[in-house]
Amino acid sequence: MQTHSPETSAERDTEPADFIGGLRDVVFRTRGKTFWSYLSPAWTALTGYTVEESLGRNILDFVYPDDRPANSLRKQQLESGEISASRHTKRLLRRDGSFVWIEVDLRVLYDDEGAFLGSVGTIRDISDRIALEQAVRHERERASVTLMALSDGVLTLDPALRIEFLNQAAADLLGLKHASETLDLPVDTVLALASHDLCGVLHDARTSGRTRTLADRCRHPGTEADWVEVDLTLIPLSAAQQGCVIVLRDVREQRALQARLHHQARHDALTQTLNRTGMLDELRHAHATFAGTGATFSQILVDLDHFKLVNDHHGHATGDEALRQVAQAIQGVLRADDHLARWGGEEFLCLLPHTTLEQGFAIAERIRGAVQALELRHGGQPIPLSVSAGVSAASADRQDTLEQVLQRADFSLYEAKQAGRNCVWHERMAGQGVLDLVSQVQEALRADQLELVYQPIVSLATGERVGQEGYARIRLRDGVEIKAARFIPALQQMHRAYWVDERVIPRVLDDGLQGRLRGDSFVNLSADLLRRPTVMHALLDGFLRRAGRDSGARPLGKLVLELGNRPLQLDVAAVRAALQPWLDAGVRLAVNQSGSGLSTMAYWTELPIHFLKIHATLLERAASTPKARLILSSIVQLARQLDCVTVAEQVDQPALVDVARDLGLDWLQGDLTGKAQHGR
């Protein structure tokens, strides 16, 4: 029997237990592939099983065997997105071996990417109702006693649709003092529906001979009482009897609970704004409208400046209050049709339908002013608050995807922070700067315009080729070439250098797998990729699948990942954790010594460094300055004692080759070593 870890007590404490505890219906939530993750106390009364022993078990364990195939099919439809909600009946096994008929009403939950997470809903014991339907069809005289005892309202009608029987539950629901007063009255003089023609629905049910179930609101037509939300079941009797039975189920509590659960699934508990999931729904709707009608929209990505300082200096309670006040200030500026979400941490995202970039920018400026005017205090001392904001708008000329509009808002926010914070930036303010270059690179990568060039590496002792390093460049359709030295710094500023890594590394690995490379293959590893261990794991898994398991226990023995200055500024423990699967597969590491002195001791002591790369600029200093030569010579000797191979890189002057050889370096990389080789 499969099990799944139940939720912790802390998670369960977040449930609206005060609301749920008194309900007869079972409130549930499932997680993953149909495992119970929450069950209300009514579960024990329904099945005889305790909540604790049921959590984590597969739902099918409790479903009557004959009903399991239909249950599995419905689960597949929910997971695939074919349906997003379901109300159905089935039998549930009890601890004593018996079963109970239930009606399940559920709604699907999805994650930020639209993937299936599980569901929430309610379970109601309808054994009485099932028994009733059978009794009404076969034993009408005996059924009247049962009908009066039911909590659901029941009406039986003759062929002329006049009331033959109405139980007390139906009378209470409709606000009638005495059920007997309705006998022989036309049903439409006692029961009115808000959204359906009752007589028309009854006629259709009798004509088709099929039970009809619908959700509506009802009341007595002779009163001005409030409408009551109900589920109606209309059961036509046999052709000989030609009557009909109406079952009314009061669902006010259930609808209120479902609305509350749905609100919790889409809203941030702290600020009561939309959460990321709720906003993504609104964004997809806005973009679909834009794609279909051209109705543009703009977005404002807002970041609370120096929020970490507020938390660190004044406590998390003050930080939470700051987020609440900022959310209220932003909401006060937005229009009725606009949407606000807590996008993550101290970031908020505003969606402004039917607005241009200029209009979005004006609203963002008002938001900035509203936040700056807030008076947050802690211990009597004022805490100044400000925000930075980035604005983007959907463009019909560019045929924008939703991801592109979000990306440009993110880039614009970065520019606002770089400009000193407490300001607003929009996508056109970057000119031909970083933002435009990053967007150009993003489009080029989507169009598969990235090229890979290998620079040979040779042995200084023998002159033989011992390896190569892979470099990326972009060649646009008009033939214009953009070298890595130009676009990589821009990507690093925007923390998007991993875009190039996740394309270059697989190409280098595949070229090595196909035997197109000789010796060791070096490739630069960005700090951005090291911050994304899940992406790194996906790259490694993809290569191992392509390589097959017959390529040896350490198939990456010829790959060298090169750590430059930015990766060496990260926490060494985090870097080690991200690299460990690659190290286990045989990858080796190189550190790049580009001019600022010996790399941090932590990296030399905590990571297995196999190569030390010496940039040509250090060789130039050693050639002209005795002190620099002494320092560099000491570094080379230290590397040799640590069993590190030293590589002089970017060498394009013959004189520097002699300097490298005199210093005792092992290998040489640069334009002097031979013609660059193009990758796939």
XYZ file of C-alpha atoms in Angstrom:
680
model
C 0.000 0.000 0.000
C 1.472 3.336 -1.053
C 1.866 6.064 1.497
C 2.745 9.695 1.316
C 4.118 11.780 4.146
C 1.275 13.664 5.853
C 1.491 17.358 6.496
C 3.178 18.638 9.592
C 1.180 19.923 12.517
C 2.266 23.450 11.615
C 0.709 23.053 8.193
C -2.486 21.647 9.620
C -2.730 24.562 12.010
C -3.225 26.856 9.032
C -6.560 25.184 8.163
C -9.788 27.022 9.077
C -10.502 24.452 11.792
C -12.928 26.720 13.598
C -15.100 26.755 10.482
C -14.669 23.132 9.471
C -14.950 21.361 12.809
C -18.726 21.658 13.075
C -19.555 20.535 9.531
C -21.122 17.164 8.800
C -19.336 17.089 5.455
C -15.718 15.961 5.275
C -13.372 18.691 4.045
C -10.291 17.328 2.321
C -7.203 18.266 0.398
C -5.031 15.993 -1.731
C -1.414 16.439 -2.741
C 0.547 14.902 -5.587
C -0.852 11.708 -7.045
C -4.029 11.489 -5.005
C -2.724 11.145 -1.472
C -4.732 12.570 1.405
C -2.926 15.612 2.868
C -5.802 16.979 4.972
C -9.047 15.475 6.339
C -11.510 17.197 8.667
C -12.738 15.444 11.849
C -15.965 14.342 10.125
C -13.861 11.722 8.298
C -13.767 9.485 11.378
C -17.537 9.517 11.761
C -17.965 8.739 8.066
C -15.477 5.857 7.686
C -14.473 4.693 11.164
C -10.827 5.419 10.343
C -8.986 8.101 12.328
C -7.615 11.132 10.522
C -4.036 10.416 11.627
C -3.955 6.874 10.236
C -5.542 8.003 6.953
C -3.280 10.950 6.096
C -0.625 10.075 3.543
C -2.531 7.047 2.213
C -3.695 6.736 -1.378
C -7.332 7.665 -1.963
C -7.894 4.407 -3.874
C -7.206 2.474 -0.664
C -10.604 3.667 0.580
C -12.612 3.473 -2.669
C -14.896 0.488 -3.229
C -13.082 -1.856 -5.694
C -15.794 -1.678 -8.387
C -15.558 2.147 -8.391
C -11.748 2.390 -8.655
C -11.444 2.350 -12.495
C -13.837 5.292 -12.839
C -11.996 7.099 -10.006
C -8.611 6.600 -11.752
C -10.008 7.869 -15.079
C -11.376 10.997 -13.416
C -7.981 11.574 -11.707
C -6.253 11.417 -15.097
C -8.714 13.963 -16.516
C -8.023 16.317 -13.609
C -4.223 15.951 -13.805
C -4.203 16.529 -17.589
C -6.319 19.670 -17.290
C -9.216 18.179 -19.283
C -11.459 19.129 -16.375
C -10.711 21.471 -13.454
C -13.547 20.505 -11.109
C -15.770 17.508 -10.511
C -18.858 16.526 -8.584
C -19.427 12.776 -8.603
C -20.666 9.887 -6.497
C -18.945 6.667 -5.485
C -18.744 4.178 -2.637
C -16.260 4.515 0.206
C -15.050 1.584 2.316
C -15.514 1.715 6.088
C -13.276 0.160 8.723
C -15.925 -2.472 9.545
C -15.948 -3.741 5.938
C -19.161 -2.020 4.884
C -19.338 0.879 2.443
C -21.003 4.258 2.349
C -22.245 6.221 -0.676
C -20.616 9.632 -0.935
C -20.804 12.685 -3.135
C -17.447 14.368 -3.817
C -17.250 18.037 -4.832
C -13.680 19.088 -5.657
C -11.604 21.716 -7.380
C -8.078 21.289 -8.807
C -5.034 23.233 -7.535
C -2.177 24.132 -9.861
C 1.337 25.506 -9.231
C 2.896 28.697 -10.739
C 3.685 26.855 -13.979
C 0.191 25.436 -14.390
C 1.187 21.927 -13.280
C -1.235 19.742 -11.292
C -0.664 19.948 -7.501
C -3.734 18.284 -6.036
C -7.264 19.264 -5.103
C -9.534 20.639 -2.366
C -13.162 19.829 -1.770
C -15.814 18.204 0.352
C -17.273 14.727 0.860
C -20.897 14.233 1.846
C -22.578 11.046 2.989
C -25.432 10.497 0.500
C -26.303 6.951 1.500
C -29.698 8.178 2.639
C -30.254 9.909 -0.674
C -29.282 6.814 -2.656
C -31.604 4.763 -0.506
C -34.264 7.396 -1.054
C -34.024 7.277 -4.828
C -34.476 3.521 -4.758
C -37.304 3.747 -2.269
C -39.138 6.399 -4.280
C -39.049 4.270 -7.394
C -40.081 1.004 -5.775
C -41.728 1.647 -2.384
C -43.390 5.043 -2.345
C -45.517 4.314 0.716
C -42.550 3.301 2.867
C -40.455 6.186 1.495
C -42.655 8.891 3.022
C -41.490 7.972 6.529
C -37.855 8.093 5.467
C -38.330 11.360 3.596
C -39.509 13.204 6.668
C -36.337 12.230 8.540
C -33.888 13.444 5.892
C -31.860 16.603 6.237
C -32.187 17.217 2.472
C -35.448 18.733 1.256
C -37.638 16.329 -0.749
C -40.682 16.990 -2.929
C -42.629 14.335 -4.856
C -44.807 15.421 -7.784
C -47.687 13.791 -9.612
C -47.910 13.647 -13.444
C -49.475 17.138 -13.460
C -46.441 18.466 -11.502
C -48.536 19.048 -8.386
C -47.003 18.405 -4.969
C -47.849 15.012 -3.481
C -45.361 15.156 -0.635
C -42.982 17.762 0.840
C -40.855 16.914 3.871
C -40.097 19.210 6.783
C -36.535 19.914 5.596
C -37.915 21.324 2.323
C -40.491 23.365 4.204
C -37.794 24.844 6.467
C -35.575 25.650 3.485
C -38.436 27.480 1.711
C -39.617 29.236 4.871
C -42.954 27.396 5.094
C -44.562 26.823 8.490
C -46.449 23.632 7.599
C -45.455 21.180 4.892
C -49.016 19.886 4.602
C -50.259 23.272 3.329
C -48.486 22.698 -0.004
C -50.186 19.420 -0.942
C -51.843 19.399 -4.381
C -50.413 22.816 -5.255
C -48.536 23.330 -8.568
C -44.819 23.048 -7.815
C -44.005 26.427 -9.388
C -46.274 28.145 -6.845
C -44.161 26.731 -3.995
C -40.664 26.567 -5.453
C -38.966 29.186 -7.696
C -35.468 29.028 -9.181
C -33.298 32.066 -9.859
C -31.592 30.856 -13.031
C -33.736 28.068 -14.487
C -37.336 27.531 -15.587
C -38.371 24.835 -13.118
C -41.242 23.440 -15.183
C -39.077 23.391 -18.299
C -36.319 21.452 -16.527
C -38.876 19.001 -15.115
C -40.341 18.470 -18.570
C -36.897 17.775 -20.047
C -36.087 15.274 -17.272
C -39.347 13.387 -17.752
C -39.011 13.376 -21.542
C -35.457 12.014 -21.437
C -36.134 9.702 -18.494
C -32.820 10.778 -16.961
C -31.968 12.291 -13.614
C -30.942 15.962 -13.817
C -28.627 17.678 -11.324
C -28.061 21.422 -11.321
C -26.857 24.200 -9.043
C -29.127 27.199 -8.514
C -30.768 29.418 -5.923
C -34.331 28.874 -4.735
C -37.035 30.458 -2.593
C -40.810 30.483 -2.131
C -42.196 32.624 -4.974
C -44.736 34.278 -2.695
C -42.082 35.918 -0.494
C -39.234 38.415 -0.781
C -36.940 36.210 1.289
C -33.289 35.838 0.351
C -32.425 33.280 -2.280
C -30.943 30.072 -0.859
C -28.102 28.331 -2.705
C -29.028 24.706 -3.395
C -28.102 21.705 -5.486
C -31.201 20.205 -7.106
C -31.625 16.595 -8.156
C -34.659 15.973 -10.418
C -35.598 12.282 -10.638
C -38.282 11.265 -13.160
C -40.348 8.261 -12.093
C -41.275 5.329 -14.325
C -43.409 5.818 -17.423
C -46.357 4.229 -15.654
C -46.216 6.695 -12.771
C -45.059 9.742 -14.784
C -44.315 11.672 -11.610
C -41.095 13.222 -10.415
C -39.017 13.668 -7.251
C -37.057 16.815 -6.386
C -34.240 16.696 -3.830
C -32.985 20.053 -2.504
C -29.614 20.189 -0.812
C -28.714 23.353 1.106
C -25.126 24.179 0.058
C -24.699 27.590 1.663
C -22.095 26.368 4.157
C -20.296 24.353 1.508
C -20.181 27.244 -0.982
C -18.915 29.629 1.697
C -16.194 27.165 2.655
C -15.193 26.542 -0.963
C -15.053 30.285 -1.590
C -12.818 30.688 1.451
C -10.498 27.862 0.369
C -10.376 29.218 -3.186
C -9.514 32.685 -1.857
C -6.724 31.248 0.280
C -5.300 29.391 -2.728
C -5.063 32.637 -4.763
C -4.189 35.269 -2.172
C -1.216 36.150 0.000
C -2.063 35.680 3.669
C 0.028 38.651 4.873
C -1.019 41.414 2.453
C -4.354 39.974 1.189
C -3.236 40.773 -2.359
C -3.172 38.111 -5.040
C -0.343 35.622 -4.725
C 1.823 34.477 -7.635
C -0.646 31.759 -8.648
C -3.602 34.140 -8.629
C -1.726 36.802 -10.597
C -0.560 34.291 -13.214
C -4.220 33.497 -13.919
C -4.944 37.193 -14.455
C -1.801 37.657 -16.574
C -2.732 34.760 -18.855
C -6.214 36.212 -19.295
C -4.828 39.690 -20.088
C -2.332 38.264 -22.588
C -4.995 36.108 -24.265
C -7.156 39.233 -24.662
C -4.145 41.101 -26.058
C -3.385 38.302 -28.538
C -7.028 38.067 -29.622
C -8.091 41.710 -29.779
C -4.893 43.749 -29.529
C -6.034 45.325 -26.237
C -2.684 46.169 -24.668
C -1.753 46.040 -21.005
C 1.140 47.251 -18.892
C 2.893 45.854 -15.835
C 4.677 47.459 -12.906
C 7.172 45.392 -10.931
C 7.708 47.088 -7.558
C 10.493 46.281 -5.094
C 10.639 47.623 -1.530
C 14.056 49.273 -1.154
C 16.434 48.032 1.564
C 13.820 45.665 2.988
C 16.505 43.433 4.507
C 17.684 46.332 6.646
C 14.149 46.853 7.962
C 13.953 43.177 8.958
C 17.460 43.042 10.428
C 17.283 46.289 12.411
C 13.634 46.364 13.492
C 12.478 42.729 13.427
C 10.303 40.642 11.171
C 7.069 41.907 12.712
C 7.971 45.426 11.586
C 8.985 44.046 8.199
C 5.569 42.393 7.850
C 3.860 45.651 8.765
C 5.951 47.452 6.139
C 4.782 44.988 3.480
C 1.146 45.413 4.543
C 1.355 49.212 4.410
C 3.127 49.199 1.049
C 0.468 46.866 -0.379
C -2.293 49.181 0.897
C -0.531 52.230 -0.542
C -0.187 50.589 -3.962
C -3.802 49.390 -3.911
C -4.912 52.931 -3.119
C -3.348 54.187 -6.344
C -4.613 51.425 -8.646
C -7.925 51.524 -10.490
C -10.851 49.181 -9.873
C -9.966 46.918 -12.829
C -6.251 46.707 -11.986
C -4.718 43.745 -10.163
C -2.031 43.669 -7.458
C -0.051 40.636 -6.321
C 2.736 39.949 -3.904
C 5.058 38.499 -6.528
C 7.632 37.176 -4.060
C 9.408 38.410 -0.940
C 9.297 42.209 -1.021
C 8.294 42.383 -4.712
C 4.804 43.355 -5.899
C 3.432 43.094 -9.433
C 0.698 45.356 -10.802
C -1.323 44.386 -13.898
C -2.951 47.353 -15.624
C -5.388 46.307 -18.396
C -5.938 48.677 -21.341
C -2.973 50.929 -20.536
C 0.032 52.050 -22.555
C 3.629 52.161 -21.363
C 3.349 55.899 -20.679
C 0.161 55.464 -18.653
C 1.752 52.626 -16.678
C 4.794 54.822 -15.993
C 2.565 57.627 -14.648
C 0.763 55.210 -12.308
C 4.125 53.810 -11.147
C 5.284 57.320 -10.250
C 2.135 57.823 -8.161
C 2.825 54.504 -6.418
C 6.387 55.610 -5.648
C 5.084 58.863 -4.146
C 2.395 57.100 -2.105
C 4.919 54.723 -0.549
C 7.378 57.512 0.195
C 4.598 59.335 2.068
C 3.993 56.391 4.433
C 4.783 56.909 8.121
C 5.934 53.571 9.477
C 7.255 53.733 13.034
C 9.022 51.336 15.377
C 9.643 52.219 19.005
C 8.568 55.769 18.266
C 11.215 56.167 15.579
C 10.175 56.763 11.924
C 11.290 54.197 9.341
C 11.547 55.710 5.866
C 10.176 53.542 3.069
C 10.674 53.778 -0.673
C 10.272 51.572 -3.717
C 11.944 51.051 -7.061
C 9.739 50.128 -10.008
C 10.137 48.786 -13.523
C 7.419 49.231 -16.158
C 6.774 47.298 -19.366
C 3.859 47.037 -21.785
C 2.693 44.466 -24.302
C 3.573 45.479 -27.845
C 1.669 44.325 -30.930
C 4.663 45.242 -33.107
C 6.842 42.700 -31.270
C 4.068 40.110 -30.878
C 5.104 39.814 -27.249
C 4.784 36.634 -25.260
C 3.782 36.969 -21.614
C 7.293 35.908 -20.578
C 8.840 38.722 -22.646
C 6.644 41.392 -21.053
C 7.512 40.109 -17.575
C 11.195 39.926 -18.490
C 11.285 43.557 -19.602
C 9.609 44.686 -16.386
C 12.265 42.747 -14.458
C 15.070 44.352 -16.496
C 13.576 47.813 -15.987
C 13.366 47.246 -12.227
C 17.050 46.317 -12.249
C 17.847 49.589 -14.050
C 15.840 51.520 -11.434
C 17.885 49.922 -8.657
C 21.126 50.684 -10.479
C 19.985 54.289 -10.868
C 19.950 54.681 -7.072
C 16.562 53.247 -6.027
C 13.423 55.226 -5.135
C 12.777 55.796 -8.821
C 10.801 54.391 -11.743
C 12.301 53.033 -14.952
C 10.555 51.814 -18.079
C 11.782 49.619 -20.901
C 12.494 52.462 -23.357
C 14.695 54.422 -20.954
C 17.594 51.968 -21.382
C 18.380 53.209 -24.906
C 21.065 50.981 -26.436
C 22.358 49.961 -23.009
C 22.252 46.804 -20.995
C 18.512 46.191 -21.284
C 18.460 46.336 -25.089
C 21.545 44.158 -25.370
C 20.111 41.506 -23.030
C 16.814 41.519 -24.949
C 18.746 41.163 -28.208
C 20.692 38.213 -26.819
C 17.480 36.598 -25.556
C 15.895 36.805 -29.019
C 19.069 35.483 -30.657
C 19.154 32.484 -28.319
C 15.509 31.728 -29.106
C 16.402 31.829 -32.822
C 19.331 29.420 -32.246
C 21.890 32.005 -33.411
C 24.530 31.038 -30.832
C 27.794 29.674 -32.237
C 30.484 27.747 -30.373
C 34.192 28.315 -31.114
C 37.031 26.269 -29.577
C 40.415 27.874 -28.825
C 43.191 25.243 -28.793
C 45.406 24.592 -25.754
C 48.921 23.164 -26.276
C 51.701 21.836 -24.037
C 54.587 24.275 -23.606
C 56.952 21.325 -23.249
C 56.000 19.382 -26.419
C 53.889 21.752 -28.503
C 51.210 19.088 -28.827
C 47.549 19.925 -28.462
C 46.212 18.882 -25.051
C 42.762 20.458 -25.033
C 40.557 23.383 -25.962
C 38.225 25.952 -24.430
C 34.715 26.600 -25.745
C 33.615 30.204 -26.321
C 30.144 31.421 -27.255
C 29.340 34.085 -29.778
C 26.153 35.210 -31.494
C 25.862 35.701 -35.222
C 22.722 37.558 -36.252
C 20.871 36.871 -39.498
C 22.406 39.984 -41.104
C 25.883 38.555 -40.402
C 26.690 40.862 -37.486
C 28.751 39.038 -34.858
C 28.429 39.719 -31.129
C 31.299 38.296 -29.102
C 30.970 36.934 -25.587
C 33.184 39.704 -24.206
C 30.404 42.139 -25.107
C 27.218 40.338 -24.121
C 28.329 38.213 -21.129
C 28.916 41.272 -18.839
C 25.425 42.549 -19.709
C 23.898 39.165 -18.904
C 25.855 39.060 -15.644
C 24.431 42.431 -14.613
C 20.918 41.085 -15.141
C 21.777 37.704 -13.518
C 20.978 35.937 -16.793
C 24.404 34.564 -17.780
C 23.053 31.062 -17.192
C 21.094 31.444 -20.459
C 24.408 30.943 -22.287
C 25.741 28.265 -19.920
C 22.717 26.008 -20.371
C 23.290 26.046 -24.143
C 27.109 25.957 -24.303
C 27.736 23.184 -21.753
C 25.485 20.588 -23.503
C 27.169 21.359 -26.849
C 30.643 20.884 -25.394
C 29.545 17.634 -23.741
C 27.995 16.315 -26.959
C 31.040 17.292 -29.053
C 33.195 15.331 -26.622
C 30.778 12.402 -26.667
C 30.923 12.297 -30.475
C 34.743 12.311 -30.503
C 35.098 15.740 -32.107
C 37.409 17.063 -29.350
C 40.911 16.141 -28.251
C 42.154 16.205 -24.659
C 40.529 18.321 -21.930
C 37.595 20.626 -22.736
C 37.332 23.836 -20.705
C 34.108 25.832 -20.356
C 33.376 28.858 -18.164
C 30.803 28.402 -15.397
C 28.853 31.521 -14.381
C 27.778 32.454 -10.870
C 24.220 32.649 -12.212
C 24.222 28.942 -13.048
C 25.771 28.027 -9.694
C 22.850 29.818 -8.021
C 20.490 27.474 -9.889
C 21.461 23.935 -8.833
C 18.230 22.513 -10.260
C 19.223 23.749 -13.730
C 22.693 22.252 -13.281
C 21.213 18.902 -12.252
C 18.909 18.953 -15.280
C 21.890 19.597 -17.610
C 23.828 16.712 -16.086
C 20.875 14.315 -16.185
C 20.253 15.187 -19.822
C 23.844 14.398 -20.766
C 23.906 11.141 -18.829
C 20.755 9.996 -20.623
C 22.308 10.784 -24.008
C 25.624 9.192 -23.077
C 24.046 6.009 -21.782
C 25.254 4.053 -18.801
C 27.967 2.215 -20.749
C 30.200 5.299 -20.955
C 31.916 4.568 -17.643
C 31.257 5.460 -14.045
C 32.787 8.943 -14.497
C 31.825 10.041 -18.034
C 32.892 13.680 -17.492
C 36.566 12.946 -16.981
C 37.544 15.262 -19.867
C 35.323 18.209 -18.917
C 36.838 21.125 -16.960
C 34.514 23.740 -15.447
C 36.273 27.067 -15.063
C 35.409 29.297 -12.078
C 36.042 32.993 -12.672
C 35.931 35.958 -10.297
C 32.130 36.060 -9.887
C 31.683 32.384 -8.920
C 34.565 32.715 -6.455
C 32.568 35.383 -4.582
C 29.809 32.892 -3.729
C 29.600 30.849 -0.549
C 31.945 27.906 -1.004
C 29.557 25.450 0.688
C 26.754 26.364 -1.737
C 29.139 26.041 -4.678
C 30.290 22.637 -3.464
C 26.690 21.429 -3.113
C 25.808 22.581 -6.632
C 28.942 21.008 -8.150
C 28.954 17.714 -6.231
C 26.909 15.680 -8.786
C 29.265 16.912 -11.517
C 32.332 16.071 -9.434
C 30.918 12.593 -8.850
C 30.590 12.203 -12.624
C 34.287 13.015 -13.067
C 34.316 16.731 -13.898
C 37.448 18.674 -12.902
C 37.725 22.311 -11.834
C 39.873 25.243 -12.905
C 40.208 28.651 -11.256
C 40.871 31.715 -13.344
C 43.576 34.034 -12.027
C 42.859 37.229 -13.974
C 44.832 39.821 -12.076
C 43.579 40.335 -8.522
C 45.904 37.927 -6.736
C 45.587 34.368 -5.499
C 42.005 33.077 -5.264
C 40.460 32.648 -1.842
C 42.018 29.991 0.350
C 38.570 28.493 1.046
C 38.219 27.414 -2.560
C 41.688 25.859 -2.655
C 41.044 23.942 0.558
C 37.391 22.939 0.043
C 37.280 22.167 -3.692
C 39.389 19.776 -5.815
C 41.115 22.358 -8.036
C 43.028 20.695 -10.904
C 43.951 23.689 -13.077
C 45.136 27.251 -12.437
C 44.697 29.605 -15.401
C 47.015 32.640 -15.605
C 45.768 35.493 -17.753
C 48.127 37.152 -20.272
C 47.885 40.480 -18.397
C 49.743 38.891 -15.462
C 52.441 37.659 -17.827
C 52.824 41.193 -19.195
C 53.354 42.552 -15.681
C 55.850 39.809 -14.879
C 57.787 40.673 -18.045
C 58.168 44.333 -17.046
C 58.161 44.303 -13.227
C 60.566 42.140 -11.160
C 58.232 42.133 -8.149
C 55.300 40.967 -10.275
C 57.514 38.258 -11.757
C 58.504 37.052 -8.271
C 54.864 36.927 -7.127
C 53.726 35.083 -10.241
C 56.625 32.635 -9.997
C 55.608 31.873 -6.398
C 52.007 31.257 -7.470
C 53.154 28.844 -10.168
C 55.363 26.964 -7.699
C 52.491 26.754 -5.187
C 50.179 25.400 -7.885
C 52.749 22.719 -8.746
C 52.960 21.677 -5.074
C 49.154 21.376 -5.076
C 49.278 19.164 -8.206
C 47.581 21.846 -10.297
C 48.321 22.218 -14.003
C 49.053 25.862 -14.872
C 47.682 27.311 -18.105
C 48.637 30.659 -19.668
C 45.496 31.935 -21.456
C 44.673 34.630 -24.010
C 48.302 34.742 -25.147
C 48.580 36.541 -28.506
C 52.185 37.857 -28.343
C 55.237 35.642 -29.061
C 57.237 37.357 -26.288
C 54.715 36.208 -23.685
C 55.232 32.592 -24.721
C 58.853 32.855 -23.579
C 57.760 34.463 -20.299
C 55.307 31.619 -19.659
C 57.979 29.005 -20.435
C 60.555 30.731 -18.201
C 58.069 30.827 -15.317
C 57.508 27.098 -15.659
C 53.851 27.138 -16.817
C 52.600 23.850 -18.252
C 50.169 24.748 -21.019
C 49.458 27.657 -23.363
C 46.099 28.879 -24.703
C 45.648 31.683 -27.197
C 45.626 32.770 -30.818
C 49.275 31.747 -31.218
C 48.461 28.081 -30.639
C 46.571 27.528 -33.886
C 43.350 28.305 -35.717
C 40.154 28.255 -33.692
C 37.850 25.310 -34.291
C 34.105 25.801 -34.742
C 31.694 23.687 -32.763
C 28.287 22.525 -33.854
